Coordinates of C-alpha atoms in Angstrom, one line a residue:
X1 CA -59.8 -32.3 140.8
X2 CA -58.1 -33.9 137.5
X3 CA -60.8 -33.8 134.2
X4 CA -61.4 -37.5 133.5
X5 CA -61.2 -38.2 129.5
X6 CA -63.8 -39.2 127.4
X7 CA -61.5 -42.2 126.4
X8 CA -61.0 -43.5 129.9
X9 CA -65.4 -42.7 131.0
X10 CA -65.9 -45.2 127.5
X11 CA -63.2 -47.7 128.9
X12 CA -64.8 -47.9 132.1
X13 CA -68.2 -48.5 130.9
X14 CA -66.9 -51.0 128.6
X15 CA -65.4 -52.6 131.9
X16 CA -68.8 -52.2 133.6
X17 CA -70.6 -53.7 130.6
X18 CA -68.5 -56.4 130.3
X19 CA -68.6 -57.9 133.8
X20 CA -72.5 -57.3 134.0
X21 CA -73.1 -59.1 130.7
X22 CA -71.0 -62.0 132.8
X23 CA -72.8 -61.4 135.9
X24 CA -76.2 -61.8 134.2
X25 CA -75.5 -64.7 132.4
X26 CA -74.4 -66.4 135.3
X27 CA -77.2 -65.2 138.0
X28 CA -80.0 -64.1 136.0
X29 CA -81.7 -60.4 136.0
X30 CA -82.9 -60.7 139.5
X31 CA -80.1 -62.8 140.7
X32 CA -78.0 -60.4 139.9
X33 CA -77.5 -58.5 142.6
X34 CA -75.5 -55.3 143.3
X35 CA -73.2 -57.2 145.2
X36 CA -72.5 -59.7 142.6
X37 CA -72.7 -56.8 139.9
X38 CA -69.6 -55.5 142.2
X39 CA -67.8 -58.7 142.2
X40 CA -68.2 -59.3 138.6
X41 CA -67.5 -55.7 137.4
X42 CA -64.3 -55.1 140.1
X43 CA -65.8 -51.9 141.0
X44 CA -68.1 -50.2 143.9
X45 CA -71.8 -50.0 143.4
X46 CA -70.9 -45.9 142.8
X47 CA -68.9 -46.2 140.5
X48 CA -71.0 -49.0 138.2
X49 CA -74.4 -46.5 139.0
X50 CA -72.4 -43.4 138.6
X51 CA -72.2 -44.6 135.1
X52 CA -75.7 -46.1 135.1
X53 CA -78.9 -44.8 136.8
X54 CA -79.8 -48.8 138.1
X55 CA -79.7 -52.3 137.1
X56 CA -82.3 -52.0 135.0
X57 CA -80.9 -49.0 132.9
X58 CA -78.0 -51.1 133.0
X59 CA -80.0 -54.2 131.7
X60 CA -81.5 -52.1 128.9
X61 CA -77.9 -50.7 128.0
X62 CA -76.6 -53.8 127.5
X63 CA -80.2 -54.8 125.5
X64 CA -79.3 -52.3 123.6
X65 CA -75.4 -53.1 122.5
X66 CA -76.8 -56.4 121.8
X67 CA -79.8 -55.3 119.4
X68 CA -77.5 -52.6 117.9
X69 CA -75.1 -55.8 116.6
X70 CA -78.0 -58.2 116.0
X71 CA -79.4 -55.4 113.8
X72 CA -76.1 -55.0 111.9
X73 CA -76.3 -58.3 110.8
X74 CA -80.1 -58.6 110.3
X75 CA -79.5 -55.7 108.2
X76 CA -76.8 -56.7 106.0
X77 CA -77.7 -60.5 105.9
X78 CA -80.8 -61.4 107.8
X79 CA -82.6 -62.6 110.7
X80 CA -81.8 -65.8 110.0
X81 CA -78.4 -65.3 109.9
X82 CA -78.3 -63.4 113.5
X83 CA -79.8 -66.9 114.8
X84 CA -76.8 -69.2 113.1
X85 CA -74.5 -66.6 114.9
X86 CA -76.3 -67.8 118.2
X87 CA -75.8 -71.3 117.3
X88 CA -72.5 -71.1 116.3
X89 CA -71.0 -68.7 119.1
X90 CA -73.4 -69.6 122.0
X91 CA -70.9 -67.6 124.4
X92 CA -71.9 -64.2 122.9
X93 CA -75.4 -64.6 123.5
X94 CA -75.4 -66.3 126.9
X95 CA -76.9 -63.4 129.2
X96 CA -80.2 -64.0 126.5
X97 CA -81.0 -66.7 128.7
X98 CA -82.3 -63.8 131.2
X99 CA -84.6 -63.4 128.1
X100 CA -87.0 -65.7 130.1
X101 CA -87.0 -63.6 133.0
X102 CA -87.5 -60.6 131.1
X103 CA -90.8 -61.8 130.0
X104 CA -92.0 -62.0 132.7
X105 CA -91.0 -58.5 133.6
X106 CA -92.7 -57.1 130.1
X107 CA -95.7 -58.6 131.4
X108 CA -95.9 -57.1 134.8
X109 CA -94.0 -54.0 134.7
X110 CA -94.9 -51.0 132.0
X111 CA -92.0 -48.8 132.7
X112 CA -89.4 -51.6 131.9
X113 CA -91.6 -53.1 129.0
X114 CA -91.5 -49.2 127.3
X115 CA -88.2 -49.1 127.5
X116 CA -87.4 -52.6 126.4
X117 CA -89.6 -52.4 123.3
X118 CA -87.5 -48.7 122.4
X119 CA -84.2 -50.6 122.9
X120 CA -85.6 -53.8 120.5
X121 CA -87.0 -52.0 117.5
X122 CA -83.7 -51.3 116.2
X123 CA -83.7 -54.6 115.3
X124 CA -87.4 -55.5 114.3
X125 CA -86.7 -52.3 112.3
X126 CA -83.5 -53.5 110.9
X127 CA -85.4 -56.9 109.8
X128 CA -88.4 -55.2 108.2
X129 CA -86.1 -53.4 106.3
X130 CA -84.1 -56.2 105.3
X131 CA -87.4 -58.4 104.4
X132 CA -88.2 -55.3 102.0
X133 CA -85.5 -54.9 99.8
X134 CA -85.5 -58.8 99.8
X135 CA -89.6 -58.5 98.5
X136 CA -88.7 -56.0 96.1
X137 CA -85.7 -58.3 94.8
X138 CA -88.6 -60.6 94.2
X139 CA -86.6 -62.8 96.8
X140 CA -89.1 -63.0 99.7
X141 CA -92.9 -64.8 99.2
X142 CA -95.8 -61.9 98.6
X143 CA -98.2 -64.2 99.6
X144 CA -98.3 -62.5 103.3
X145 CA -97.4 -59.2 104.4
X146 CA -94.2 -58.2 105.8
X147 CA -94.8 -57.9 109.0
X148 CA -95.9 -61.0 109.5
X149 CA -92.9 -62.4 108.1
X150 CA -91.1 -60.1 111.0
X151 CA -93.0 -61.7 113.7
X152 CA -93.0 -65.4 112.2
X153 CA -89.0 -64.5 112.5
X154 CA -89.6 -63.5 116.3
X155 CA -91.4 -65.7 116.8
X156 CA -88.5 -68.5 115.6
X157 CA -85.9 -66.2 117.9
X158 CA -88.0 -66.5 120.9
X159 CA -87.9 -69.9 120.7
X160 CA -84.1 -70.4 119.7
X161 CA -83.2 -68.2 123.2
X162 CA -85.5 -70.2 124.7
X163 CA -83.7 -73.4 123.4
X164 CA -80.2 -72.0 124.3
X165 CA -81.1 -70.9 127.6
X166 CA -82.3 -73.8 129.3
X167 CA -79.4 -76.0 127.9
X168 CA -81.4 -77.7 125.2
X169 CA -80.0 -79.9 122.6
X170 CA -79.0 -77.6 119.6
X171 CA -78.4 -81.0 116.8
X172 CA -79.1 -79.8 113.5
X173 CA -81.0 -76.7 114.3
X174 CA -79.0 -75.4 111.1
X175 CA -81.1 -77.6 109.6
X176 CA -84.5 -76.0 110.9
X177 CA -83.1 -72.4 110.0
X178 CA -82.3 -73.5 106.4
X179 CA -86.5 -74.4 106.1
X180 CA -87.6 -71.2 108.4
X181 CA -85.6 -69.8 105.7
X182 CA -86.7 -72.0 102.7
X183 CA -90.8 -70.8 104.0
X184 CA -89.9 -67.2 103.8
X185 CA -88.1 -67.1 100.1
X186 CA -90.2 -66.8 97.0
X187 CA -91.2 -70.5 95.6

């Protein structure tokens, strides 16, 4: 039996990735079933959970890509910023709409809740981070600790998925980002 290469496992995880980032957007985490997983990827149920363990692993893995790139640019320019990328390229972000049904599932189930929290904090971590050099830049307000700067910032995200994924209007949410961002700077 001929090795398979590194280069062409990647490719075909890519592949699998990229049709269950579609088939979630489109269906939903529980809508999307293995069957429509199948459809959407082009490839048998053994090969997509040869790659990965279940849907849920392969949930998380795309959670993951997603909060390693959100992170990147949390890191470099802000949390703020990662939410005017959602606004102005809603089609990367679409499969956040299952964000709704995830809550659900981190409020019922401990074993996915673990792992999503592990796959987030790359992110929260990237923002606290950020928010830090920004305080000791005497850019960011000292009035209230970091962390709850963090989860005033979640707490915005939350509600900008939320927004997106129930096909709210989006007019001049730039607008409310510049004074989320305005109430976090130094007066």
């Amino acid at each position: 039996m001929p090795k398979v290469s590194e280069d062409h496992l990647a490719a075909r995880r890519r592949e699998i990735l990229d049709g269950a980032r579609r088939c979630f957007a489109e269906y939903g985490y529980d809508g999307a079933t293995v069957r429509r997983l199948e459809v959407a990827t082009g490839l048998s149920r053994g090969a997509i959970f040869h790659h990965y363990r279940d849907k849920e692993a392969l949930f998380l893995a795309l959670a993951h890509e997603d909060a390693g790139r959100m992170a990147d640019v949390a890191a470099q320019e802000g949390l703020v910023q990662v939410m005017r990328d959602m606004l102005d390229h809603p089609e990367n972000f679409d499969w956040l709409g299952t964000r709704l049904e995830i809550a659900r599932k981190l409020r019922t189930d401990s074993s996915f809740r673990a792992e999503w929290q592990a796959r987030s904090a790359e992110l929260e971590s990237a923002t606290l981070a950020r928010l830090e050099r920004q305080r000791g830049a005497g850019r960011l307000r000292d009035d209230l600790p970091t962390e709850t700067i963090v989860r005033y910032l979640d707490l915005v995200l939350d509600g900008l998925i939320t927004r997106l994924a129930t096909g709210q209007s989006t007019d001049d949410l730039h607008g409310v980002l510049d004074l989320v961002e305005a109430s976090v700077r130094r007066p």
